Coordinates of C-alpha atoms in Angstrom, one line a residue:
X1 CA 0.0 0.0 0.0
X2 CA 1.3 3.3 -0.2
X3 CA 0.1 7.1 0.6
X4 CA -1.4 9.7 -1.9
X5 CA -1.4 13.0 -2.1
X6 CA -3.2 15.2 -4.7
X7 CA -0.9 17.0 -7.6
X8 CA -0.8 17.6 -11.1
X9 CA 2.3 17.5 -13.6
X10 CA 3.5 20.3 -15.3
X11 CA 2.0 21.1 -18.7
X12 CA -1.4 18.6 -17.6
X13 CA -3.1 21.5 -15.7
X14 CA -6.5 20.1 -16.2
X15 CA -5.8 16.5 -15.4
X16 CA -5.0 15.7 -11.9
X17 CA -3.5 12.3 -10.7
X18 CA -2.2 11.0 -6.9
X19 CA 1.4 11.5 -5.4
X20 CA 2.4 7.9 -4.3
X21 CA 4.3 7.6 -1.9
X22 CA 4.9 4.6 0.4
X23 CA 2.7 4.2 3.7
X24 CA 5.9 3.6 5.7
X25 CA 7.6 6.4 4.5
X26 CA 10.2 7.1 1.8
X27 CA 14.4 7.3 3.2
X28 CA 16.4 9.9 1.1
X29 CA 19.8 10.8 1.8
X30 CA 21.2 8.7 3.6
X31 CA 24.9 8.9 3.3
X32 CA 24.6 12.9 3.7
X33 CA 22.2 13.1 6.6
X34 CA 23.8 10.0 9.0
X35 CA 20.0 9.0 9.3
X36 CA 17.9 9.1 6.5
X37 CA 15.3 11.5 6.0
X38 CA 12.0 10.3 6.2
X39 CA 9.1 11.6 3.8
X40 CA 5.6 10.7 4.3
X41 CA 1.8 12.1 3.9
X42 CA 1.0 14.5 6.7
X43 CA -2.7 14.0 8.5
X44 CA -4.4 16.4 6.8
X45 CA -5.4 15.9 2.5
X46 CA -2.4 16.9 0.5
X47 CA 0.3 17.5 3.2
X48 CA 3.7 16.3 4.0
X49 CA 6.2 15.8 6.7
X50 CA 9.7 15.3 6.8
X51 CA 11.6 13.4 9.6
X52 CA 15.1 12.9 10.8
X53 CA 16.0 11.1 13.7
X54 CA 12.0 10.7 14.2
X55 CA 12.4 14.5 15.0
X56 CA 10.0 16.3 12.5
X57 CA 12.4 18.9 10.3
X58 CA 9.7 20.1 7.7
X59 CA 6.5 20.4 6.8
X60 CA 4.6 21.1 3.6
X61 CA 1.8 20.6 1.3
X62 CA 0.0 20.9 -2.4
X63 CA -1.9 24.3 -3.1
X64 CA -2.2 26.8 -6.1
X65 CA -4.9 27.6 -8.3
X66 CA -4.0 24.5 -10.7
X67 CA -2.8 22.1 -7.4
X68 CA 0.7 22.3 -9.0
X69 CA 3.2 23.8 -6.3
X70 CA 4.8 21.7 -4.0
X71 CA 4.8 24.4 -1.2
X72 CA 7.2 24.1 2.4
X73 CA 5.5 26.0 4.8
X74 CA 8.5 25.3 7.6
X75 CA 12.0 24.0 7.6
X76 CA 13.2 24.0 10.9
X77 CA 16.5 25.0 12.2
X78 CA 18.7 22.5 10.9
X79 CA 21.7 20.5 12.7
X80 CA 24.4 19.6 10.8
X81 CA 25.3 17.8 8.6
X82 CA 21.4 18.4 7.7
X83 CA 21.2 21.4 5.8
X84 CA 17.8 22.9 4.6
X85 CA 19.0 22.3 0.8
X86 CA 18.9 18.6 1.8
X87 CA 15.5 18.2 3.1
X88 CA 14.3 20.5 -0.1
X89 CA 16.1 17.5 -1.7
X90 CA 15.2 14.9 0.0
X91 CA 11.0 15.6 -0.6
X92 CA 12.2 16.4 -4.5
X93 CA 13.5 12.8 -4.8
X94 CA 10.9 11.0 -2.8
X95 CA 8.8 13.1 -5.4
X96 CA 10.2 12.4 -8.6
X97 CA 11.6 8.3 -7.7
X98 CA 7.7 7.3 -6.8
X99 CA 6.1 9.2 -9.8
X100 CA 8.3 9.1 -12.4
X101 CA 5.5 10.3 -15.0
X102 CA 6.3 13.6 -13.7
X103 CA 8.1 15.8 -16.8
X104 CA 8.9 18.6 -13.9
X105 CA 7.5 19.2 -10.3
X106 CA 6.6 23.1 -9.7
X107 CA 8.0 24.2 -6.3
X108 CA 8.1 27.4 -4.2
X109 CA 10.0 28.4 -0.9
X110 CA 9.7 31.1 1.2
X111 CA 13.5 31.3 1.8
X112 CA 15.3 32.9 -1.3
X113 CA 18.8 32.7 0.1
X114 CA 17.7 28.6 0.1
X115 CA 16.4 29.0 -3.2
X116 CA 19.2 30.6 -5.1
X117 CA 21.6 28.2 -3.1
X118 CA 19.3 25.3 -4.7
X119 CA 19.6 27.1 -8.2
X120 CA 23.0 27.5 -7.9
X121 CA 23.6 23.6 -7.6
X122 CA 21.3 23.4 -10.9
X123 CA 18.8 21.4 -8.4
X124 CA 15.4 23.5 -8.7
X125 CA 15.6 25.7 -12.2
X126 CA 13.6 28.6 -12.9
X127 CA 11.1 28.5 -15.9
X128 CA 10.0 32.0 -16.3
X129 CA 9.3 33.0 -13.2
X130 CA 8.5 29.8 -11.4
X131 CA 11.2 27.5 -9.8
X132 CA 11.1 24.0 -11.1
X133 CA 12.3 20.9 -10.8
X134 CA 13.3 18.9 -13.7
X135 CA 14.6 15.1 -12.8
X136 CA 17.3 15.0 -16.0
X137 CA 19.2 17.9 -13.7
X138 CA 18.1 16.9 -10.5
X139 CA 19.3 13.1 -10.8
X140 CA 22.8 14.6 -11.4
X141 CA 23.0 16.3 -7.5
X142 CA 26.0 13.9 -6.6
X143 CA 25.8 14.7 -2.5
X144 CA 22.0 13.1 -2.4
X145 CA 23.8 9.7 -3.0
X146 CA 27.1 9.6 -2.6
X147 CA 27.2 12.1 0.4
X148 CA 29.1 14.6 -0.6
X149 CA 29.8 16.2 -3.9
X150 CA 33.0 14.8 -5.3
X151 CA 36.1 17.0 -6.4
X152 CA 37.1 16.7 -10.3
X153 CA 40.8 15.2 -9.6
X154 CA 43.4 17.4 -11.4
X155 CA 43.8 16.1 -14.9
X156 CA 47.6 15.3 -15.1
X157 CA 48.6 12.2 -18.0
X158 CA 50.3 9.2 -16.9
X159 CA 52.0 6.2 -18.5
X160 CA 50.7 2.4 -17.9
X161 CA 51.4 -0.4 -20.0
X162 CA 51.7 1.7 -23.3
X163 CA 48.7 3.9 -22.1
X164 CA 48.7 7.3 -21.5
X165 CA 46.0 7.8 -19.2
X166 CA 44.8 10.6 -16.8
X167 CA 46.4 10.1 -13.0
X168 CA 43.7 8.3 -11.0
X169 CA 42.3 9.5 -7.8
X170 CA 42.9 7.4 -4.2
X171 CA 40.5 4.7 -3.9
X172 CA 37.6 5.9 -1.7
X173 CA 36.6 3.5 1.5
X174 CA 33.4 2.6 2.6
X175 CA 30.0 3.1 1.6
X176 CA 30.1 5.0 -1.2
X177 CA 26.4 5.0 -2.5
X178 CA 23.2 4.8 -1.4
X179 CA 19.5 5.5 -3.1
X180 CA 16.1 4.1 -1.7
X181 CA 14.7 2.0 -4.0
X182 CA 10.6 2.2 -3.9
X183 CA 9.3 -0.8 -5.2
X184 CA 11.9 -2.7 -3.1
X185 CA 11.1 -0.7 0.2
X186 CA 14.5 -1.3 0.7
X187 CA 18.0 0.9 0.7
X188 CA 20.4 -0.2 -2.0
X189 CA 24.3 0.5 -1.3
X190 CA 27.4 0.1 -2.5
X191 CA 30.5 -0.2 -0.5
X192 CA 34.3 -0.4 -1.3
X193 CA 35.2 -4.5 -0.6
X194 CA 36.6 -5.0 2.2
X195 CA 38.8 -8.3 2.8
X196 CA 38.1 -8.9 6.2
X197 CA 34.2 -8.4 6.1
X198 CA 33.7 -9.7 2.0
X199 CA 35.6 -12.5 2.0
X200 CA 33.3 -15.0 3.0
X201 CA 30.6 -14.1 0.9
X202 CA 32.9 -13.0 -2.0
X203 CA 34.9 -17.3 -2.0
X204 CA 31.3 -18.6 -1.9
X205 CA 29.6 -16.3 -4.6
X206 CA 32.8 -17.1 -6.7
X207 CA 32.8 -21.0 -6.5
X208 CA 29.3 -21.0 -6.8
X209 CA 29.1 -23.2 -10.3
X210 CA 26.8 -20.2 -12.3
X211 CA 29.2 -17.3 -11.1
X212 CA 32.4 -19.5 -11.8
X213 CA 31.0 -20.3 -15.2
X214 CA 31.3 -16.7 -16.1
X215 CA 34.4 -15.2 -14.2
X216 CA 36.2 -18.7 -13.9
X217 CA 37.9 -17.4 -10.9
X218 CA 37.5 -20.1 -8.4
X219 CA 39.9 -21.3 -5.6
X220 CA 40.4 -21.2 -2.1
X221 CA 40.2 -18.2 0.3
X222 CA 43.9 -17.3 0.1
X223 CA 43.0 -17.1 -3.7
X224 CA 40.3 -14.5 -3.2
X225 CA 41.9 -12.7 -0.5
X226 CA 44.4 -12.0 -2.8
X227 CA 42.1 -11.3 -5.7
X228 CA 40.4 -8.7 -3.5
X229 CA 43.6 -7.0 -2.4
X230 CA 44.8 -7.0 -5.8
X231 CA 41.9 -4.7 -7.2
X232 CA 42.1 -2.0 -4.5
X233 CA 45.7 -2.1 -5.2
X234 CA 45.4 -1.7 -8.5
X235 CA 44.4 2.5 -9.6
X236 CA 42.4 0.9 -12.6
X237 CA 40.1 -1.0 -10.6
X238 CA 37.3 -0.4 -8.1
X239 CA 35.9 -3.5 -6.1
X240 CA 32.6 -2.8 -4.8
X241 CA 29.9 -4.9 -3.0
X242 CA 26.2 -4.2 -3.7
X243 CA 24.1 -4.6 -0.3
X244 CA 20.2 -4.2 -0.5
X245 CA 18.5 -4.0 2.9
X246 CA 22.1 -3.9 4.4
X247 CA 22.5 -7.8 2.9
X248 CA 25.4 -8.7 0.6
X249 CA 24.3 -9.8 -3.1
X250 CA 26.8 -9.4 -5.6
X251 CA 30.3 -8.4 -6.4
X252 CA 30.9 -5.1 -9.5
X253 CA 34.1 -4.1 -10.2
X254 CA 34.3 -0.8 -11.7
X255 CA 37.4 0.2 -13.8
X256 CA 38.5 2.8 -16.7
X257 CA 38.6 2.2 -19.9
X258 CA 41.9 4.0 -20.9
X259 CA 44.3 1.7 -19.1
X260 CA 42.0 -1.2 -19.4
X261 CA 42.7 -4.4 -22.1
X262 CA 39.0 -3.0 -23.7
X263 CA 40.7 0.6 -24.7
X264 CA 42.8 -0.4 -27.8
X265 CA 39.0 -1.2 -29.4
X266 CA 37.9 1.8 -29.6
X267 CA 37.9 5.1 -29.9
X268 CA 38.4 5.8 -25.8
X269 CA 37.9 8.8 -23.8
X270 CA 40.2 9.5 -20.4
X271 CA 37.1 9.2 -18.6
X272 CA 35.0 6.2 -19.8
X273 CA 34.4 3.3 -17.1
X274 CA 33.6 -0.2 -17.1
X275 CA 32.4 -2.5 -15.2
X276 CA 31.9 -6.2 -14.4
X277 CA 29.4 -8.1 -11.9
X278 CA 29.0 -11.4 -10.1
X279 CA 25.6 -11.8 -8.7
X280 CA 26.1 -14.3 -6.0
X281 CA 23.1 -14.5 -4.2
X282 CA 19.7 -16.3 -6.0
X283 CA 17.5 -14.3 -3.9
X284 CA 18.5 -11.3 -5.7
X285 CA 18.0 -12.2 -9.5
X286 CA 14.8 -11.1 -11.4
X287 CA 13.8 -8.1 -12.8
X288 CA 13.0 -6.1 -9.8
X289 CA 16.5 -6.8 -8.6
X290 CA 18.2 -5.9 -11.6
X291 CA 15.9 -3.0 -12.5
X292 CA 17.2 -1.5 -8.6
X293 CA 21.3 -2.0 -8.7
X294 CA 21.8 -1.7 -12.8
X295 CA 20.8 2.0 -13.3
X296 CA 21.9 2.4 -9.4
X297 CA 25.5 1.3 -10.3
X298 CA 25.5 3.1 -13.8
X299 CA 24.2 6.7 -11.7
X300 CA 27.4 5.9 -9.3
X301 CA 29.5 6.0 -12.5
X302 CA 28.4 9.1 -13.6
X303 CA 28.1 11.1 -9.9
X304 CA 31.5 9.9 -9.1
X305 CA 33.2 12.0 -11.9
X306 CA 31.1 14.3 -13.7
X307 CA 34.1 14.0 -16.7
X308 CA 32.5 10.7 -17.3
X309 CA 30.5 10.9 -20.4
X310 CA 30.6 7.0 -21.4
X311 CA 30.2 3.9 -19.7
X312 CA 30.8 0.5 -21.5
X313 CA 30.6 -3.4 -21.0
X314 CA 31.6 -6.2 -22.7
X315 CA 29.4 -9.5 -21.9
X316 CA 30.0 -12.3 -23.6
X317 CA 28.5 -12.3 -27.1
X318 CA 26.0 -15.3 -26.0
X319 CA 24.9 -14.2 -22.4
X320 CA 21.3 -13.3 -23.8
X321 CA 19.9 -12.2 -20.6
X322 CA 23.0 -10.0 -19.6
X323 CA 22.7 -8.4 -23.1
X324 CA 18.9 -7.7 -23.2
X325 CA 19.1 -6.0 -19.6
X326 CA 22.1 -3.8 -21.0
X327 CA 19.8 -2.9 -23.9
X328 CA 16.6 -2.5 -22.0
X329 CA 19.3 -0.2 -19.6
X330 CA 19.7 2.5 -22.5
X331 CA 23.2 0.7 -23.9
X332 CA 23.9 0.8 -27.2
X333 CA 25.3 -2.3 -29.0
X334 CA 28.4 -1.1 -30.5
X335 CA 30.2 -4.0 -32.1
X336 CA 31.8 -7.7 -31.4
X337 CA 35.1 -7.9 -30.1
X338 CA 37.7 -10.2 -29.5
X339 CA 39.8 -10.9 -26.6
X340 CA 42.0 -13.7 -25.9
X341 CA 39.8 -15.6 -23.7
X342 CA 36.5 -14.7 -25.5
X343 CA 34.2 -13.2 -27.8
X344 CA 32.9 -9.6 -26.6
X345 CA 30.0 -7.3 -27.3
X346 CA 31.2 -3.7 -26.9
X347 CA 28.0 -2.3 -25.3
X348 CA 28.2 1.8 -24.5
X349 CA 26.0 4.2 -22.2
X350 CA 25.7 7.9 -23.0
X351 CA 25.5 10.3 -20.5
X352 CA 22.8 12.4 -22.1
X353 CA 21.0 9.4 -23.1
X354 CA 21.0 8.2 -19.1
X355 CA 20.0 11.5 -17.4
X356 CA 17.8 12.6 -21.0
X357 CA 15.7 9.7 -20.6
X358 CA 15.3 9.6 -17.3
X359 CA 17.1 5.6 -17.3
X360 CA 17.4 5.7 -13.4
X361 CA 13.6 4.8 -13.3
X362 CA 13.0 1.8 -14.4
X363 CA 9.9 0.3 -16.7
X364 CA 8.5 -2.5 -14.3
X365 CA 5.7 -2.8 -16.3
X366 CA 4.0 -6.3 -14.8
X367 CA 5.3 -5.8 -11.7
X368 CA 2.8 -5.6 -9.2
X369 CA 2.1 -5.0 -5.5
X370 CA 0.5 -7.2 -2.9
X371 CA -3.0 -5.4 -3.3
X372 CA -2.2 -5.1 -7.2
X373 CA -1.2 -2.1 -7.7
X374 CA 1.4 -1.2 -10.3
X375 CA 5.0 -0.9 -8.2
X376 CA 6.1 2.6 -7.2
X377 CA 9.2 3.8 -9.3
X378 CA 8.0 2.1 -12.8
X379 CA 7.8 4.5 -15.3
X380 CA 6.5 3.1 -18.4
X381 CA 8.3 3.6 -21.8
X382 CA 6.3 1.1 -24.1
X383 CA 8.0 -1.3 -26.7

């Protein structure tokens, strides 16, 4: 079940529609606020309240001629690290993730040194003179999901293996993303491996016969150990573990293109990443799983350096399934390549065409919930 309140989309003035959002509330930001903040329907028709801590930090509701505005009637004092530009942020996203048929949400605040700080970030826009906001700009607000907003490393050319390549940042440590994922009522994350913690769950996803059949890297845990350590000591490489509901599911290992044995096959940029994954856990497959940490892990790739303008893959050119996801995902089929230990298909992402189309949120068309009602988050894109 989830919550309505009453709104209509820009550009639809005369056709009005409900705001879903989930009965138990929706968690945004939870890397930059400690503790999530919590958005849910206020008591009375078309409000809202925002709480952190289970302290309530905001208020607001729906009003305006046309029942357009998203209106704050109080944001309290704030503690840090919760600033008033992340609660604003926080009800944006719990906005725009549950109703992704929304073109733009119409939005006005009382405060105008917190409304040009917001237009300043390229989070709320003005259109004319209403502020606005538009999910192709406001998906791209790096400190919503990673925590903080991320430094562009200074661009200075290196040397590896015949490749010159920009120098690559320190590895990062930790959590490094997190989004709530509606129709999953769950948090999904991604932290930095760590050998201690991951190996256990790392060995048995990789000598689990479907995994090992793919990354034919089975052994024992002095194998893995050293596997691990060797990809956070390597600059090229990022291991990361994808968690949903603070549970362990799958291995991706991130790395860029340049230095990598895919950039001699194209035309590469210093900034294009790839990535590989190893889902280890069988509770996690399907499409609502994949739909949740595919675009989640593609959105890290793009906040983490805002020089990124390409992501690609290379699946094997007969894993079907991996290949329809990737085109379902907004990747473009490029063309076959050939390494020495297999056949590739050189699959690319855009980043226009990921933040354009508005590829975070997922079509879940047939997915439905308990009382069968389409799943919150599915926006619809037809054949």
């Amino acid at each position: 079940m989830d919550a309505s309140l009453a709104i209509r989309s820009d550009g639809t003035a005369e056709k009005s529609f409900d705001l879903r959002l989930p009965a138990s509330g929706f968690e945004s930001s939870a890397l930059a606020c400690g503790q999530p903040l919590i958005i849910s329907a206020g008591h009375a028709p078309g409000s809202f309240r925002v709480e952190h801590y289970g302290v309530k930090v905001a208020s607001g509701h729906l009003s305006g001629p046309a029942i357009n505005l998203l209106v704050f009637d109080t944001i309290f004092t704030a503690v840090p690290p919760l600033s008033d530009e992340d609660i604003v942020n926080a009800v944006s996203e719990a906005v725009l993730a549950c109703n992704p048929h929304l073109i733009c949400v119409e939005i006005t605040l009382a405060d105008d040194d917190l409304a040009k700080r917001l237009l300043e970030t390229g989070a709320i826009e003005r259109s004319g003179e209403r502020l606005i906001v538009r999910p192709e700009s406001f998906f791209q607000q790096a400190r919503s999901w990673l925590g903080s907003v991320p430094s562009s490393y200074p661009e200075v050319s290196t040397l590896t293996n015949g490749a010159v390549h920009p120098q690559r940042p320190p590895k990062p440590a930790g959590r490094v993303y997190s989004r709530f994922i509606p129709w999953l009522n769950a948090q999904l994350g991604f932290h930095v491996a760590d050998i201690e913690a991951d190996l256990p769950h790392f060995h048995r996803w990789m000598n689990d016969p479907r995994v090992a059949a793919i990354w034919e890297d089975s052994g024992d845990l002095s194998y893995h150990r050293d596997f691990i350590a060797g990809r956070l000591a390597d600059p090229r490489t990022l291991p990361l573990i994808g968690t949903i509901g603070s549970v362990p599911f799958g291995y991706f290992e991130l790395y860029w293109a340049k230095e990598d044995r895919i950039g001699p096959h194209y035309e590469v940029d210093g900034y294009d990443r790839g990535w590989h994954v190893a889902i280890g856990e069988d509770d996690f497959r399907g499409k609502a799983f994949v739909s949740a940490w595919l675009p989640s892990l593609m959105h890290y790739m793009f906040l983490a350096d805002p020089r990124t303008r390409r992501i690609v893959g290379e699946p094997i050119h007969h894993h079907v399934q991996q290949i329809r996801n990737l085109d379902r995902s907004g990747f473009a089929k490029v063309k076959h390549i050939q390494f020495p230990h297999k056949k590739a298909l050189l699959v690319m992402l855009l980043r226009e065409r990921f933040f354009m189309d508005r590829l975070l949120l997922p079509d879940l068309t047939g997915l439905s919930t308990a009382d069968g009602q389409p799943v919150l988050g599915s926006l619809a894109r037809g054949a």
